[in-house]
PDB file of C-alpha atoms and ligand atoms in Angstrom:
ATOM      1  CA  MET A 195     200.469  27.976  38.377  1.00  0.00           C
ATOM      2  CA  THR A 196     201.001  25.127  35.988  1.00  0.00           C
ATOM      3  CA  LYS A 197     198.878  24.504  32.891  1.00  0.00           C
ATOM      4  CA  THR A 198     198.723  21.164  31.111  1.00  0.00           C
ATOM      5  CA  ASN A 199     196.207  18.615  29.959  1.00  0.00           C
ATOM      6  CA  SER A 200     193.261  21.112  30.130  1.00  0.00           C
ATOM      7  CA  ARG A 201     194.051  21.612  33.810  1.00  0.00           C
ATOM      8  CA  GLU A 202     195.480  24.561  35.630  1.00  0.00           C
ATOM      9  CA  SER A 203     196.845  24.592  39.182  1.00  0.00           C
ATOM     10  CA  GLU A 204     196.707  27.689  41.404  1.00  0.00           C
ATOM     11  CA  TYR A 205     200.304  27.302  42.453  1.00  0.00           C
ATOM     12  CA  PRO A 206     203.399  26.012  40.548  1.00  0.00           C
ATOM     13  CA  VAL A 207     203.065  22.285  41.143  1.00  0.00           C
ATOM     14  CA  ASP A 208     205.000  19.811  39.000  1.00  0.00           C
ATOM     15  CA  PRO A 209     203.087  19.084  35.715  1.00  0.00           C
ATOM     16  CA  MET A 210     203.052  15.354  36.571  1.00  0.00           C
ATOM     17  CA  PHE A 211     200.265  15.983  39.120  1.00  0.00           C
ATOM     18  CA  LEU A 212     197.998  17.402  36.372  1.00  0.00           C
ATOM     19  CA  ASP A 213     199.107  14.876  33.752  1.00  0.00           C
ATOM     20  CA  ARG A 214     197.845  12.008  35.938  1.00  0.00           C
ATOM     21  CA  TRP A 215     194.194  11.314  35.381  1.00  0.00           C
ATOM     22  CA  SER A 216     191.956   8.296  35.184  1.00  0.00           C
ATOM     23  CA  PRO A 217     191.107   7.294  31.594  1.00  0.00           C
ATOM     24  CA  ARG A 218     188.878   4.301  30.886  1.00  0.00           C
ATOM     25  CA  ALA A 219     189.975   3.810  27.240  1.00  0.00           C
ATOM     26  CA  PHE A 220     192.756   1.286  27.257  1.00  0.00           C
ATOM     27  CA  THR A 221     194.487  -0.451  24.290  1.00  0.00           C
ATOM     28  CA  GLY A 222     194.631  -3.936  25.909  1.00  0.00           C
ATOM     29  CA  ALA A 223     198.355  -4.149  25.232  1.00  0.00           C
ATOM     30  CA  ILE A 224     200.328  -6.687  27.040  1.00  0.00           C
ATOM     31  CA  ILE A 225     202.489  -5.378  29.960  1.00  0.00           C
ATOM     32  CA  GLN A 226     205.673  -7.071  31.041  1.00  0.00           C
ATOM     33  CA  GLU A 227     205.754  -8.208  34.622  1.00  0.00           C
ATOM     34  CA  ALA A 228     208.885  -6.095  35.285  1.00  0.00           C
ATOM     35  CA  GLU A 229     207.043  -3.027  34.057  1.00  0.00           C
ATOM     36  CA  LEU A 230     204.259  -3.601  36.502  1.00  0.00           C
ATOM     37  CA  LEU A 231     206.715  -4.375  39.304  1.00  0.00           C
ATOM     38  CA  THR A 232     208.326  -1.005  38.591  1.00  0.00           C
ATOM     39  CA  LEU A 233     204.971   0.670  39.505  1.00  0.00           C
ATOM     40  CA  LEU A 234     204.568  -1.493  42.588  1.00  0.00           C
ATOM     41  CA  ASP A 235     208.167  -0.778  43.605  1.00  0.00           C
ATOM     42  CA  ALA A 236     207.404   2.948  43.553  1.00  0.00           C
ATOM     43  CA  ALA A 237     204.251   2.318  45.493  1.00  0.00           C
ATOM     44  CA  HIS A 238     206.050   0.555  48.291  1.00  0.00           C
ATOM     45  CA  TRP A 239     208.398   3.491  48.853  1.00  0.00           C
ATOM     46  CA  ALA A 240     205.432   5.364  50.264  1.00  0.00           C
ATOM     47  CA  PRO A 241     205.747   6.484  53.823  1.00  0.00           C
ATOM     48  CA  SER A 242     203.577   4.711  56.401  1.00  0.00           C
ATOM     49  CA  SER A 243     202.959   5.009  60.098  1.00  0.00           C
ATOM     50  CA  ALA A 244     205.923   3.585  62.019  1.00  0.00           C
ATOM     51  CA  ASN A 245     207.059   2.160  58.607  1.00  0.00           C
ATOM     52  CA  ASN A 246     204.526  -0.624  59.045  1.00  0.00           C
ATOM     53  CA  GLN A 247     203.998  -0.905  55.246  1.00  0.00           C
ATOM     54  CA  PRO A 248     200.495  -2.368  55.556  1.00  0.00           C
ATOM     55  CA  TRP A 249     199.793  -2.411  51.809  1.00  0.00           C
ATOM     56  CA  ARG A 250     199.575  -5.627  49.866  1.00  0.00           C
ATOM     57  CA  PHE A 251     199.112  -5.778  46.092  1.00  0.00           C
ATOM     58  CA  ILE A 252     197.592  -8.788  44.338  1.00  0.00           C
ATOM     59  CA  TYR A 253     197.877  -8.506  40.578  1.00  0.00           C
ATOM     60  CA  ALA A 254     197.108 -10.208  37.335  1.00  0.00           C
ATOM     61  CA  LEU A 255     198.543  -9.497  33.884  1.00  0.00           C
ATOM     62  CA  LYS A 256     196.361  -9.482  30.793  1.00  0.00           C
ATOM     63  CA  GLY A 257     196.788 -12.754  28.972  1.00  0.00           C
ATOM     64  CA  SER A 258     197.769 -14.692  32.055  1.00  0.00           C
ATOM     65  CA  GLU A 259     195.773 -17.603  33.591  1.00  0.00           C
ATOM     66  CA  HIS A 260     194.457 -15.263  36.335  1.00  0.00           C
ATOM     67  CA  TRP A 261     193.161 -12.516  34.095  1.00  0.00           C
ATOM     68  CA  GLU A 262     189.510 -13.583  33.626  1.00  0.00           C
ATOM     69  CA  LYS A 263     189.071 -14.212  37.348  1.00  0.00           C
ATOM     70  CA  PHE A 264     190.397 -10.745  38.239  1.00  0.00           C
ATOM     71  CA  VAL A 265     188.058  -9.081  35.644  1.00  0.00           C
ATOM     72  CA  SER A 266     185.152 -11.004  37.163  1.00  0.00           C
ATOM     73  CA  LEU A 267     185.957  -9.529  40.595  1.00  0.00           C
ATOM     74  CA  LEU A 268     185.191  -6.031  39.359  1.00  0.00           C
ATOM     75  CA  ASN A 269     181.671  -4.603  39.405  1.00  0.00           C
ATOM     76  CA  GLU A 270     180.009  -5.014  36.010  1.00  0.00           C
ATOM     77  CA  SER A 271     180.283  -1.275  35.120  1.00  0.00           C
ATOM     78  CA  ASN A 272     183.979  -1.372  35.667  1.00  0.00           C
ATOM     79  CA  GLN A 273     184.420  -4.692  33.848  1.00  0.00           C
ATOM     80  CA  GLU A 274     183.039  -3.086  30.713  1.00  0.00           C
ATOM     81  CA  TRP A 275     186.207  -0.911  30.250  1.00  0.00           C
ATOM     82  CA  ALA A 276     188.787  -2.391  32.669  1.00  0.00           C
ATOM     83  CA  LYS A 277     188.897  -5.612  30.693  1.00  0.00           C
ATOM     84  CA  ASN A 278     191.010  -3.710  28.202  1.00  0.00           C
ATOM     85  CA  ALA A 279     193.609  -2.760  30.816  1.00  0.00           C
ATOM     86  CA  SER A 280     197.014  -4.400  30.723  1.00  0.00           C
ATOM     87  CA  ALA A 281     197.010  -5.265  34.495  1.00  0.00           C
ATOM     88  CA  LEU A 282     194.552  -5.361  37.357  1.00  0.00           C
ATOM     89  CA  ILE A 283     195.656  -4.879  40.970  1.00  0.00           C
ATOM     90  CA  PHE A 284     193.701  -5.273  44.212  1.00  0.00           C
ATOM     91  CA  VAL A 285     195.089  -3.243  47.073  1.00  0.00           C
ATOM     92  CA  VAL A 286     194.700  -4.880  50.445  1.00  0.00           C
ATOM     93  CA  SER A 287     195.933  -3.486  53.763  1.00  0.00           C
ATOM     94  CA  ARG A 288     196.787  -5.067  57.087  1.00  0.00           C
ATOM     95  CA  SER A 289     194.459  -3.629  59.665  1.00  0.00           C
ATOM     96  CA  PHE A 290     196.560  -4.470  62.747  1.00  0.00           C
ATOM     97  CA  ASN A 291     200.140  -3.879  63.827  1.00  0.00           C
ATOM     98  CA  GLY A 292     202.485  -6.245  65.589  1.00  0.00           C
ATOM     99  CA  ALA A 293     202.748  -9.995  65.227  1.00  0.00           C
ATOM    100  CA  ARG A 294     199.457 -11.865  64.967  1.00  0.00           C
ATOM    101  CA  GLY A 295     198.343 -13.548  68.258  1.00  0.00           C
ATOM    102  CA  THR A 296     201.015 -11.813  70.388  1.00  0.00           C
ATOM    103  CA  SER A 297     200.775  -9.081  73.024  1.00  0.00           C
ATOM    104  CA  GLU A 298     202.172  -6.725  70.342  1.00  0.00           C
ATOM    105  CA  GLU A 299     199.028  -7.116  68.171  1.00  0.00           C
ATOM    106  CA  ARG A 300     196.805  -4.038  68.147  1.00  0.00           C
ATOM    107  CA  PRO A 301     194.495  -2.321  65.665  1.00  0.00           C
ATOM    108  CA  SER A 302     196.061   0.084  63.149  1.00  0.00           C
ATOM    109  CA  TYR A 303     194.455   3.480  62.857  1.00  0.00           C
ATOM    110  CA  THR A 304     196.271   4.426  59.670  1.00  0.00           C
ATOM    111  CA  HIS A 305     196.478   1.360  57.502  1.00  0.00           C
ATOM    112  CA  SER A 306     193.987   2.621  54.876  1.00  0.00           C
ATOM    113  CA  PHE A 307     195.631   6.035  54.789  1.00  0.00           C
ATOM    114  CA  ASP A 308     199.029   4.401  54.281  1.00  0.00           C
ATOM    115  CA  ALA A 309     197.736   2.169  51.522  1.00  0.00           C
ATOM    116  CA  GLY A 310     196.184   5.199  49.834  1.00  0.00           C
ATOM    117  CA  THR A 311     199.487   6.948  49.835  1.00  0.00           C
ATOM    118  CA  ALA A 312     201.067   3.898  48.077  1.00  0.00           C
ATOM    119  CA  TRP A 313     198.305   3.926  45.446  1.00  0.00           C
ATOM    120  CA  GLY A 314     199.071   7.641  44.809  1.00  0.00           C
ATOM    121  CA  TYR A 315     202.742   6.861  44.281  1.00  0.00           C
ATOM    122  CA  LEU A 316     201.790   4.045  41.900  1.00  0.00           C
ATOM    123  CA  ALA A 317     199.555   6.344  39.872  1.00  0.00           C
ATOM    124  CA  ILE A 318     202.382   8.918  39.490  1.00  0.00           C
ATOM    125  CA  GLN A 319     204.976   6.255  38.518  1.00  0.00           C
ATOM    126  CA  ALA A 320     202.472   4.904  35.975  1.00  0.00           C
ATOM    127  CA  ARG A 321     202.533   8.264  34.188  1.00  0.00           C
ATOM    128  CA  ILE A 322     206.290   8.488  34.440  1.00  0.00           C
ATOM    129  CA  SER A 323     206.480   4.986  32.854  1.00  0.00           C
ATOM    130  CA  GLY A 324     204.090   5.846  30.043  1.00  0.00           C
ATOM    131  CA  PHE A 325     201.024   4.109  31.579  1.00  0.00           C
ATOM    132  CA  TYR A 326     197.816   5.319  33.229  1.00  0.00           C
ATOM    133  CA  ALA A 327     196.399   3.926  36.480  1.00  0.00           C
ATOM    134  CA  HIS A 328     192.647   4.062  37.216  1.00  0.00           C
ATOM    135  CA  GLY A 329     191.465   3.407  40.791  1.00  0.00           C
ATOM    136  CA  MET A 330     188.283   1.416  41.378  1.00  0.00           C
ATOM    137  CA  GLY A 331     186.042   1.302  44.437  1.00  0.00           C
ATOM    138  CA  GLY A 332     183.518  -0.701  42.394  1.00  0.00           C
ATOM    139  CA  ILE A 333     184.864  -4.129  43.196  1.00  0.00           C
ATOM    140  CA  LYS A 334     183.482  -7.296  44.739  1.00  0.00           C
ATOM    141  CA  HIS A 335     185.084  -6.968  48.196  1.00  0.00           C
ATOM    142  CA  ASP A 336     183.814 -10.238  49.758  1.00  0.00           C
ATOM    143  CA  GLU A 337     184.491 -12.322  46.688  1.00  0.00           C
ATOM    144  CA  ILE A 338     187.986 -10.901  46.420  1.00  0.00           C
ATOM    145  CA  LYS A 339     188.685 -11.955  49.967  1.00  0.00           C
ATOM    146  CA  GLU A 340     187.424 -15.380  49.380  1.00  0.00           C
ATOM    147  CA  LYS A 341     188.785 -16.107  45.887  1.00  0.00           C
ATOM    148  CA  LEU A 342     192.260 -14.555  46.417  1.00  0.00           C
ATOM    149  CA  ASP A 343     192.763 -16.074  49.863  1.00  0.00           C
ATOM    150  CA  VAL A 344     192.951 -12.752  51.712  1.00  0.00           C
ATOM    151  CA  PRO A 345     193.276 -13.565  55.407  1.00  0.00           C
ATOM    152  CA  ASP A 346     191.158 -12.058  58.175  1.00  0.00           C
ATOM    153  CA  GLY A 347     192.616  -8.808  59.432  1.00  0.00           C
ATOM    154  CA  TYR A 348     193.260  -7.533  55.955  1.00  0.00           C
ATOM    155  CA  ARG A 349     190.911  -4.968  54.366  1.00  0.00           C
ATOM    156  CA  VAL A 350     190.262  -4.996  50.667  1.00  0.00           C
ATOM    157  CA  GLU A 351     190.758  -1.383  49.808  1.00  0.00           C
ATOM    158  CA  ALA A 352     190.375  -0.834  46.057  1.00  0.00           C
ATOM    159  CA  GLY A 353     191.180  -2.089  42.609  1.00  0.00           C
ATOM    160  CA  ILE A 354     193.511  -0.466  40.104  1.00  0.00           C
ATOM    161  CA  ALA A 355     193.487  -0.865  36.349  1.00  0.00           C
ATOM    162  CA  VAL A 356     196.814  -0.128  34.607  1.00  0.00           C
ATOM    163  CA  GLY A 357     197.182   0.306  30.890  1.00  0.00           C
ATOM    164  CA  ARG A 358     198.140   2.276  27.851  1.00  0.00           C
ATOM    165  CA  ILE A 359     195.650   4.950  26.808  1.00  0.00           C
ATOM    166  CA  ALA A 360     193.522   4.364  23.756  1.00  0.00           C
ATOM    167  CA  ASP A 361     191.206   6.592  21.655  1.00  0.00           C
ATOM    168  CA  LYS A 362     187.916   7.103  23.456  1.00  0.00           C
ATOM    169  CA  SER A 363     186.031   5.576  20.568  1.00  0.00           C
ATOM    170  CA  VAL A 364     186.720   2.142  22.108  1.00  0.00           C
ATOM    171  CA  LEU A 365     184.302   3.078  24.948  1.00  0.00           C
ATOM    172  CA  SER A 366     180.517   2.988  25.256  1.00  0.00           C
ATOM    173  CA  GLU A 367     178.735   6.229  24.550  1.00  0.00           C
ATOM    174  CA  ARG A 368     178.189   6.884  28.247  1.00  0.00           C
ATOM    175  CA  ASN A 369     181.871   6.384  29.032  1.00  0.00           C
ATOM    176  CA  GLN A 370     182.987   8.418  26.010  1.00  0.00           C
ATOM    177  CA  GLU A 371     181.057  11.399  27.449  1.00  0.00           C
ATOM    178  CA  ARG A 372     183.123  11.319  30.696  1.00  0.00           C
ATOM    179  CA  GLU A 373     186.458  10.540  29.155  1.00  0.00           C
ATOM    180  CA  PHE A 374     188.384  13.775  30.065  1.00  0.00           C
ATOM    181  CA  PRO A 375     190.632  15.014  32.855  1.00  0.00           C
ATOM    182  CA  SER A 376     188.403  16.289  35.625  1.00  0.00           C
ATOM    183  CA  GLN A 377     188.738  19.559  37.476  1.00  0.00           C
ATOM    184  CA  ARG A 378     189.147  20.304  41.176  1.00  0.00           C
ATOM    185  CA  LYS A 379     187.542  22.413  43.841  1.00  0.00           C
ATOM    186  CA  PRO A 380     189.308  25.729  44.594  1.00  0.00           C
ATOM    187  CA  LEU A 381     192.081  25.290  47.095  1.00  0.00           C
ATOM    188  CA  SER A 382     190.309  27.735  49.363  1.00  0.00           C
ATOM    189  CA  GLU A 383     187.477  25.248  49.858  1.00  0.00           C
ATOM    190  CA  ILE A 384     189.740  22.390  50.992  1.00  0.00           C
ATOM    191  CA  ALA A 385     192.696  24.010  52.706  1.00  0.00           C
ATOM    192  CA  SER A 386     192.393  26.346  55.675  1.00  0.00           C
ATOM    193  CA  ASN A 387     194.826  28.202  57.881  1.00  0.00           C
ATOM    194  CA  GLY A 388     194.147  27.744  61.604  1.00  0.00           C
ATOM    195  CA  HIS A 389     190.598  26.501  61.695  1.00  0.00           C
ATOM    196  CA  PHE A 390     188.376  24.110  59.755  1.00  0.00           C
ATOM    197  CA  VAL A 391     186.802  25.326  56.528  1.00  0.00           C
ATOM    198  CA  GLY A 392     185.105  23.199  53.970  1.00  0.00           C
ATOM    199  CA  ASN A 393     181.898  21.768  55.418  1.00  0.00           C
ATOM    200  CA  GLY A 394     179.885  21.081  52.312  1.00  0.00           C
TER     201      GLY A 394
HETATM  202  C1  FMN B 266     189.630   4.938  45.556  1.00  0.00           C
HETATM  203  C2  FMN B 266     189.055   5.243  44.144  1.00  0.00           C
HETATM  204  C3  FMN B 266     187.983   4.596  43.724  1.00  0.00           C
HETATM  205  C4  FMN B 266     187.425   4.853  42.448  1.00  0.00           C
HETATM  206  N1  FMN B 266     186.426   4.062  41.936  1.00  0.00           N
HETATM  207  C5  FMN B 266     186.090   4.127  40.637  1.00  0.00           C
HETATM  208  C6  FMN B 266     185.272   3.154  40.068  1.00  0.00           C
HETATM  209  O1  FMN B 266     184.804   2.171  40.700  1.00  0.00           O
HETATM  210  N2  FMN B 266     184.990   3.253  38.762  1.00  0.00           N
HETATM  211  C7  FMN B 266     185.467   4.320  37.967  1.00  0.00           C
HETATM  212  O2  FMN B 266     185.221   4.317  36.725  1.00  0.00           O
HETATM  213  N3  FMN B 266     186.297   5.291  38.492  1.00  0.00           N
HETATM  214  C8  FMN B 266     186.619   5.171  39.775  1.00  0.00           C
HETATM  215  N4  FMN B 266     187.566   6.044  40.328  1.00  0.00           N
HETATM  216  C9  FMN B 266     188.088   7.176  39.548  1.00  0.00           C
HETATM  217  C10 FMN B 266     187.607   8.566  40.082  1.00  0.00           C
HETATM  218  O3  FMN B 266     186.263   8.763  39.642  1.00  0.00           O
HETATM  219  C11 FMN B 266     188.589   9.673  39.571  1.00  0.00           C
HETATM  220  O4  FMN B 266     189.822   9.441  40.183  1.00  0.00           O
HETATM  221  C12 FMN B 266     188.040  11.057  39.965  1.00  0.00           C
HETATM  222  O5  FMN B 266     186.843  11.324  39.269  1.00  0.00           O
HETATM  223  C13 FMN B 266     189.070  12.123  39.656  1.00  0.00           C
HETATM  224  O6  FMN B 266     189.378  12.087  38.312  1.00  0.00           O
HETATM  225  P1  FMN B 266     190.902  11.845  37.778  1.00  0.00           P
HETATM  226  O7  FMN B 266     191.454  10.639  38.426  1.00  0.00           O
HETATM  227  O8  FMN B 266     190.751  11.675  36.264  1.00  0.00           O
HETATM  228  O9  FMN B 266     191.660  13.147  38.163  1.00  0.00           O
HETATM  229  C14 FMN B 266     188.011   5.831  41.627  1.00  0.00           C
HETATM  230  C15 FMN B 266     189.156   6.524  42.120  1.00  0.00           C
HETATM  231  C16 FMN B 266     189.644   6.253  43.354  1.00  0.00           C
HETATM  232  C17 FMN B 266     190.917   7.000  43.798  1.00  0.00           C
END
């Protein structure tokens, strides 16, 4: 078992997996594009079915001309805190394999799974690089497609806020109350040997 960050694993996992969590309190510090690209580089070393690499990342850096538009593409409850992040990323994935309009084109079963793996890599690299990454399902999917020119056949998966952690006093009272590393279900509820366990 590993203990860090008010978390304790049941088996001896690397502390990095417990150190990664999703704060909402960010400093609003500027991030260099090369620092963000380091996170995206890690993300795109994720494995994917047949090495199709269906993930696409559309990003904006705080202080850039795209920033306000990206903030406006989050749901209001996420805007409230994510506007203080250093970068915002939308993860999009290609939902078909093979070249468009050819006999090779067919639906992908695993594109979202693959893109999720890439997000996980990004979140771990963020910690290694001294940042935190916070995933967001609360985003304006249709508007993102339209305003960021996402073509048909690509699924808008999620948003990611990346930043340097700040004291929780920068948050609203409601968000301050939930600003801590969360716990997990016991492993026995989600992992089973030989047959399915975990319905509930
Ligand atoms: C795909 C995804 C979508 C999420 N959507 C939101 C969101 O819209 N707003 C938010 O504040 N947190 C969001 N979260 C953060 C989760 O609530 C958080 O990861 C979860 O509670 C586990 O906590 P931890 O990441 O601190 O370990 C999201 C996380 C993921 C991975």
